[in-house]
PDB file of C-alpha atoms in Angstrom:
ATOM      1  CA  UNK A   1      -0.010  -0.170  -0.160  1.00  0.00           C
ATOM      2  CA  UNK A   2       1.342   3.447  -0.824  1.00  0.00           C
ATOM      3  CA  UNK A   3      -0.303   6.972   0.502  1.00  0.00           C
ATOM      4  CA  UNK A   4      -1.244   8.787  -2.603  1.00  0.00           C
ATOM      5  CA  UNK A   5      -1.523  12.892  -3.684  1.00  0.00           C
ATOM      6  CA  UNK A   6      -4.882  14.367  -3.672  1.00  0.00           C
ATOM      7  CA  UNK A   7      -6.176  16.331  -6.196  1.00  0.00           C
ATOM      8  CA  UNK A   8      -6.369  19.596  -5.108  1.00  0.00           C
ATOM      9  CA  UNK A   9      -9.087  22.447  -6.290  1.00  0.00           C
ATOM     10  CA  UNK A  10      -8.672  24.350  -9.968  1.00  0.00           C
ATOM     11  CA  UNK A  11      -7.242  20.435 -11.331  1.00  0.00           C
ATOM     12  CA  UNK A  12      -9.386  20.143 -13.988  1.00  0.00           C
ATOM     13  CA  UNK A  13      -9.614  16.273 -13.223  1.00  0.00           C
ATOM     14  CA  UNK A  14     -12.012  17.207 -10.276  1.00  0.00           C
ATOM     15  CA  UNK A  15     -14.750  17.866 -13.646  1.00  0.00           C
ATOM     16  CA  UNK A  16     -14.753  15.631 -15.523  1.00  0.00           C
ATOM     17  CA  UNK A  17     -16.878  12.378 -15.793  1.00  0.00           C
ATOM     18  CA  UNK A  18     -15.111   9.391 -14.904  1.00  0.00           C
ATOM     19  CA  UNK A  19     -15.267   6.076 -17.006  1.00  0.00           C
ATOM     20  CA  UNK A  20     -16.492   2.518 -15.880  1.00  0.00           C
ATOM     21  CA  UNK A  21     -14.369  -0.325 -13.922  1.00  0.00           C
ATOM     22  CA  UNK A  22     -13.768  -2.910 -16.442  1.00  0.00           C
ATOM     23  CA  UNK A  23     -11.437  -5.042 -15.065  1.00  0.00           C
ATOM     24  CA  UNK A  24     -11.454  -6.350 -11.360  1.00  0.00           C
ATOM     25  CA  UNK A  25      -7.890  -7.322 -11.390  1.00  0.00           C
ATOM     26  CA  UNK A  26      -4.499  -7.061  -8.652  1.00  0.00           C
ATOM     27  CA  UNK A  27      -4.456  -3.275 -10.201  1.00  0.00           C
ATOM     28  CA  UNK A  28      -7.670  -2.827  -8.857  1.00  0.00           C
ATOM     29  CA  UNK A  29      -6.893  -3.715  -5.613  1.00  0.00           C
ATOM     30  CA  UNK A  30      -3.970  -2.282  -5.325  1.00  0.00           C
ATOM     31  CA  UNK A  31      -6.108   1.178  -6.518  1.00  0.00           C
ATOM     32  CA  UNK A  32      -8.405   0.415  -3.559  1.00  0.00           C
ATOM     33  CA  UNK A  33      -5.947  -0.113  -0.947  1.00  0.00           C
ATOM     34  CA  UNK A  34      -4.131   2.965  -1.456  1.00  0.00           C
ATOM     35  CA  UNK A  35      -6.832   4.974  -1.845  1.00  0.00           C
ATOM     36  CA  UNK A  36      -7.077   3.373   1.901  1.00  0.00           C
ATOM     37  CA  UNK A  37      -4.080   4.450   3.172  1.00  0.00           C
ATOM     38  CA  UNK A  38      -4.649   7.798   1.763  1.00  0.00           C
ATOM     39  CA  UNK A  39      -7.542   8.490   3.102  1.00  0.00           C
ATOM     40  CA  UNK A  40      -6.838   7.116   6.758  1.00  0.00           C
ATOM     41  CA  UNK A  41      -3.969   9.710   6.484  1.00  0.00           C
ATOM     42  CA  UNK A  42      -6.231  12.238   5.515  1.00  0.00           C
ATOM     43  CA  UNK A  43      -8.296  11.743   8.564  1.00  0.00           C
ATOM     44  CA  UNK A  44     -11.847  11.568   5.755  1.00  0.00           C
ATOM     45  CA  UNK A  45     -14.849   9.874   5.282  1.00  0.00           C
ATOM     46  CA  UNK A  46     -14.394   9.283   1.752  1.00  0.00           C
ATOM     47  CA  UNK A  47     -12.329   9.056  -1.278  1.00  0.00           C
ATOM     48  CA  UNK A  48     -13.058   8.532  -4.638  1.00  0.00           C
ATOM     49  CA  UNK A  49     -10.931   7.637  -7.649  1.00  0.00           C
ATOM     50  CA  UNK A  50     -10.512  10.786  -9.406  1.00  0.00           C
ATOM     51  CA  UNK A  51      -9.192  12.749  -6.349  1.00  0.00           C
ATOM     52  CA  UNK A  52      -6.310  10.377  -6.312  1.00  0.00           C
ATOM     53  CA  UNK A  53      -6.255  11.405 -10.154  1.00  0.00           C
ATOM     54  CA  UNK A  54      -7.491   7.726 -11.694  1.00  0.00           C
ATOM     55  CA  UNK A  55     -10.880   8.691 -14.138  1.00  0.00           C
ATOM     56  CA  UNK A  56     -12.570   5.268 -13.118  1.00  0.00           C
ATOM     57  CA  UNK A  57     -15.959   5.017 -11.264  1.00  0.00           C
ATOM     58  CA  UNK A  58     -14.669   3.920  -8.276  1.00  0.00           C
ATOM     59  CA  UNK A  59     -14.853   5.629  -4.565  1.00  0.00           C
ATOM     60  CA  UNK A  60     -14.525   4.379  -0.852  1.00  0.00           C
ATOM     61  CA  UNK A  61     -15.924   5.259   2.394  1.00  0.00           C
ATOM     62  CA  UNK A  62     -15.790   4.418   5.933  1.00  0.00           C
ATOM     63  CA  UNK A  63     -18.150   1.793   7.168  1.00  0.00           C
ATOM     64  CA  UNK A  64     -18.661   3.598  10.201  1.00  0.00           C
ATOM     65  CA  UNK A  65     -19.742   6.999   9.099  1.00  0.00           C
ATOM     66  CA  UNK A  66     -22.489   7.669  11.588  1.00  0.00           C
ATOM     67  CA  UNK A  67     -20.401   7.453  14.768  1.00  0.00           C
ATOM     68  CA  UNK A  68     -19.616  10.460  16.482  1.00  0.00           C
ATOM     69  CA  UNK A  69     -16.309  11.465  17.376  1.00  0.00           C
ATOM     70  CA  UNK A  70     -16.053  10.414  21.306  1.00  0.00           C
ATOM     71  CA  UNK A  71     -17.945   6.971  19.689  1.00  0.00           C
ATOM     72  CA  UNK A  72     -15.038   6.374  17.043  1.00  0.00           C
ATOM     73  CA  UNK A  73     -12.508   7.244  19.339  1.00  0.00           C
ATOM     74  CA  UNK A  74     -13.392   4.705  22.221  1.00  0.00           C
ATOM     75  CA  UNK A  75     -13.969   1.584  18.890  1.00  0.00           C
ATOM     76  CA  UNK A  76     -10.380   2.159  18.059  1.00  0.00           C
ATOM     77  CA  UNK A  77      -8.580   3.369  21.163  1.00  0.00           C
ATOM     78  CA  UNK A  78      -6.747  -0.333  20.477  1.00  0.00           C
ATOM     79  CA  UNK A  79      -5.542   0.442  17.209  1.00  0.00           C
ATOM     80  CA  UNK A  80      -7.747  -1.353  15.634  1.00  0.00           C
ATOM     81  CA  UNK A  81      -8.265  -0.277  11.529  1.00  0.00           C
ATOM     82  CA  UNK A  82     -11.107   0.943  10.418  1.00  0.00           C
ATOM     83  CA  UNK A  83     -13.780  -0.819   7.877  1.00  0.00           C
ATOM     84  CA  UNK A  84     -13.857   0.328   4.232  1.00  0.00           C
ATOM     85  CA  UNK A  85     -17.404  -0.203   1.752  1.00  0.00           C
ATOM     86  CA  UNK A  86     -15.271  -0.189  -1.982  1.00  0.00           C
ATOM     87  CA  UNK A  87     -18.063   0.514  -4.145  1.00  0.00           C
ATOM     88  CA  UNK A  88     -17.210  -0.313  -8.181  1.00  0.00           C
ATOM     89  CA  UNK A  89     -19.595   1.779 -10.850  1.00  0.00           C
ATOM     90  CA  UNK A  90     -21.455   2.402  -8.420  1.00  0.00           C
ATOM     91  CA  UNK A  91     -25.446   3.475  -8.835  1.00  0.00           C
ATOM     92  CA  UNK A  92     -27.651   5.556  -6.598  1.00  0.00           C
ATOM     93  CA  UNK A  93     -31.050   4.059  -6.969  1.00  0.00           C
ATOM     94  CA  UNK A  94     -33.153   5.168  -4.282  1.00  0.00           C
ATOM     95  CA  UNK A  95     -33.281   8.539  -2.402  1.00  0.00           C
ATOM     96  CA  UNK A  96     -35.268   8.931   0.517  1.00  0.00           C
ATOM     97  CA  UNK A  97     -35.539  12.786   2.745  1.00  0.00           C
ATOM     98  CA  UNK A  98     -33.591  15.915   2.197  1.00  0.00           C
ATOM     99  CA  UNK A  99     -30.510  17.293   4.947  1.00  0.00           C
ATOM    100  CA  UNK A 100     -29.198  20.662   4.526  1.00  0.00           C
ATOM    101  CA  UNK A 101     -26.038  19.839   6.163  1.00  0.00           C
ATOM    102  CA  UNK A 102     -22.250  21.682   5.870  1.00  0.00           C
ATOM    103  CA  UNK A 103     -19.235  19.183   4.687  1.00  0.00           C
ATOM    104  CA  UNK A 104     -16.052  19.273   3.360  1.00  0.00           C
ATOM    105  CA  UNK A 105     -13.462  17.380   1.089  1.00  0.00           C
ATOM    106  CA  UNK A 106     -10.682  16.691   0.671  1.00  0.00           C
ATOM    107  CA  UNK A 107     -10.108  18.288  -2.295  1.00  0.00           C
ATOM    108  CA  UNK A 108     -11.344  21.219  -1.062  1.00  0.00           C
ATOM    109  CA  UNK A 109      -9.463  21.906   2.323  1.00  0.00           C
ATOM    110  CA  UNK A 110     -10.616  24.876   4.391  1.00  0.00           C
ATOM    111  CA  UNK A 111     -13.404  25.020   2.696  1.00  0.00           C
ATOM    112  CA  UNK A 112     -17.198  23.963   4.398  1.00  0.00           C
ATOM    113  CA  UNK A 113     -20.856  23.956   1.684  1.00  0.00           C
ATOM    114  CA  UNK A 114     -24.288  23.912   3.064  1.00  0.00           C
ATOM    115  CA  UNK A 115     -25.552  20.912   1.281  1.00  0.00           C
ATOM    116  CA  UNK A 116     -28.458  19.534   0.607  1.00  0.00           C
ATOM    117  CA  UNK A 117     -28.467  15.964  -0.237  1.00  0.00           C
ATOM    118  CA  UNK A 118     -30.516  12.893   0.699  1.00  0.00           C
ATOM    119  CA  UNK A 119     -31.102  12.006   4.202  1.00  0.00           C
ATOM    120  CA  UNK A 120     -31.466   8.052   3.101  1.00  0.00           C
ATOM    121  CA  UNK A 121     -30.471   5.974  -0.239  1.00  0.00           C
ATOM    122  CA  UNK A 122     -29.995   2.614  -1.453  1.00  0.00           C
ATOM    123  CA  UNK A 123     -26.794   2.150  -4.050  1.00  0.00           C
ATOM    124  CA  UNK A 124     -26.021  -0.789  -5.812  1.00  0.00           C
ATOM    125  CA  UNK A 125     -22.419  -1.137  -6.663  1.00  0.00           C
ATOM    126  CA  UNK A 126     -19.636  -3.937  -7.349  1.00  0.00           C
ATOM    127  CA  UNK A 127     -17.054  -4.679  -5.144  1.00  0.00           C
ATOM    128  CA  UNK A 128     -13.426  -5.174  -5.894  1.00  0.00           C
ATOM    129  CA  UNK A 129     -13.429  -8.948  -6.908  1.00  0.00           C
ATOM    130  CA  UNK A 130     -16.817  -8.208  -9.223  1.00  0.00           C
ATOM    131  CA  UNK A 131     -19.814  -9.010  -7.329  1.00  0.00           C
ATOM    132  CA  UNK A 132     -21.998  -7.022  -6.654  1.00  0.00           C
ATOM    133  CA  UNK A 133     -23.856  -5.807  -3.711  1.00  0.00           C
ATOM    134  CA  UNK A 134     -27.036  -3.494  -2.722  1.00  0.00           C
ATOM    135  CA  UNK A 135     -26.490  -1.652   0.097  1.00  0.00           C
ATOM    136  CA  UNK A 136     -28.859   0.892   2.639  1.00  0.00           C
ATOM    137  CA  UNK A 137     -27.371   3.562   4.258  1.00  0.00           C
ATOM    138  CA  UNK A 138     -28.739   6.648   5.791  1.00  0.00           C
ATOM    139  CA  UNK A 139     -27.365   9.812   7.493  1.00  0.00           C
ATOM    140  CA  UNK A 140     -23.301  10.396   7.151  1.00  0.00           C
ATOM    141  CA  UNK A 141     -23.116   7.176   5.113  1.00  0.00           C
ATOM    142  CA  UNK A 142     -25.880   8.345   3.155  1.00  0.00           C
ATOM    143  CA  UNK A 143     -24.376  11.692   2.296  1.00  0.00           C
ATOM    144  CA  UNK A 144     -20.664  10.045   1.717  1.00  0.00           C
ATOM    145  CA  UNK A 145     -21.803   7.642  -1.064  1.00  0.00           C
ATOM    146  CA  UNK A 146     -23.799  10.866  -3.057  1.00  0.00           C
ATOM    147  CA  UNK A 147     -20.952  13.032  -2.375  1.00  0.00           C
ATOM    148  CA  UNK A 148     -17.914  11.077  -3.616  1.00  0.00           C
ATOM    149  CA  UNK A 149     -20.936   9.009  -6.378  1.00  0.00           C
ATOM    150  CA  UNK A 150     -21.114  13.110  -7.493  1.00  0.00           C
ATOM    151  CA  UNK A 151     -17.016  13.236  -7.712  1.00  0.00           C
ATOM    152  CA  UNK A 152     -17.151  10.249 -10.215  1.00  0.00           C
ATOM    153  CA  UNK A 153     -19.663  12.719 -12.634  1.00  0.00           C
ATOM    154  CA  UNK A 154     -17.350  15.623 -11.932  1.00  0.00           C
ATOM    155  CA  UNK A 155     -19.840  17.083  -9.715  1.00  0.00           C
ATOM    156  CA  UNK A 156     -18.156  18.983  -6.409  1.00  0.00           C
ATOM    157  CA  UNK A 157     -19.074  20.673  -3.144  1.00  0.00           C
ATOM    158  CA  UNK A 158     -18.290  24.286  -4.697  1.00  0.00           C
ATOM    159  CA  UNK A 159     -20.788  22.942  -7.565  1.00  0.00           C
ATOM    160  CA  UNK A 160     -23.436  22.260  -5.028  1.00  0.00           C
ATOM    161  CA  UNK A 161     -22.649  24.290  -2.833  1.00  0.00           C
ATOM    162  CA  UNK A 162     -26.025  26.655  -1.060  1.00  0.00           C
ATOM    163  CA  UNK A 163     -23.361  28.443   1.066  1.00  0.00           C
ATOM    164  CA  UNK A 164     -19.836  27.731   2.087  1.00  0.00           C
ATOM    165  CA  UNK A 165     -17.485  29.598   4.455  1.00  0.00           C
ATOM    166  CA  UNK A 166     -13.779  28.952   5.070  1.00  0.00           C
ATOM    167  CA  UNK A 167     -12.284  26.748   8.305  1.00  0.00           C
ATOM    168  CA  UNK A 168     -10.517  30.646   9.087  1.00  0.00           C
ATOM    169  CA  UNK A 169     -14.394  32.305   8.976  1.00  0.00           C
ATOM    170  CA  UNK A 170     -15.901  29.822  11.925  1.00  0.00           C
ATOM    171  CA  UNK A 171     -12.983  29.021  14.165  1.00  0.00           C
ATOM    172  CA  UNK A 172     -14.322  30.119  17.450  1.00  0.00           C
ATOM    173  CA  UNK A 173     -16.018  27.726  19.814  1.00  0.00           C
ATOM    174  CA  UNK A 174     -19.398  30.090  19.704  1.00  0.00           C
ATOM    175  CA  UNK A 175     -20.293  29.364  15.774  1.00  0.00           C
ATOM    176  CA  UNK A 176     -23.129  26.793  15.850  1.00  0.00           C
ATOM    177  CA  UNK A 177     -22.963  24.875  12.539  1.00  0.00           C
ATOM    178  CA  UNK A 178     -26.616  24.240  13.423  1.00  0.00           C
ATOM    179  CA  UNK A 179     -28.077  27.632  13.659  1.00  0.00           C
ATOM    180  CA  UNK A 180     -26.014  28.955  10.871  1.00  0.00           C
ATOM    181  CA  UNK A 181     -27.194  26.215   8.197  1.00  0.00           C
ATOM    182  CA  UNK A 182     -31.372  27.201  10.362  1.00  0.00           C
ATOM    183  CA  UNK A 183     -30.899  31.043   9.735  1.00  0.00           C
ATOM    184  CA  UNK A 184     -29.805  29.778   6.571  1.00  0.00           C
ATOM    185  CA  UNK A 185     -32.817  28.253   5.431  1.00  0.00           C
ATOM    186  CA  UNK A 186     -34.824  31.014   6.787  1.00  0.00           C
ATOM    187  CA  UNK A 187     -33.490  33.175   4.209  1.00  0.00           C
ATOM    188  CA  UNK A 188     -33.890  31.154   0.850  1.00  0.00           C
TER     189      UNK A 188
END
């Protein structure tokens, strides 16, 4: 496994649509393993192929996206490695509900975007061995799946943001993100 460079804002690769994966081979497995190492190092929730310069329809999400920071710290305190869900040639089948939340992106460090995404999704994809699977996800895992799937179509948080801010704008302890989103929704 090797850590890969994360493609940053301004690189045109982030705006291009990815091609389907056609070979489920050792090279694909190596890419997925590298993406896991890269994601862990970057402390993110998900990572898509184009974010590491690979224009294929592949992404990974942490299986425990829905854990709070405290729950994750407790679960992994003994050095246990997080589990990942690998999505190859994914397709979102159903969406339910709509939730406005702030989200960040490893390709846009320091930016947080208020984006409406489904509260629940059902997605179909293939695993690294080419076996199809279907997953029902909600809350942060659903958001992660939608976020990473958008990357495969060249869509980023900057394209979807109804409002965004840079970390420096709201770095004090007094700032309440939920309150800010509520104020934003009242204005809309």
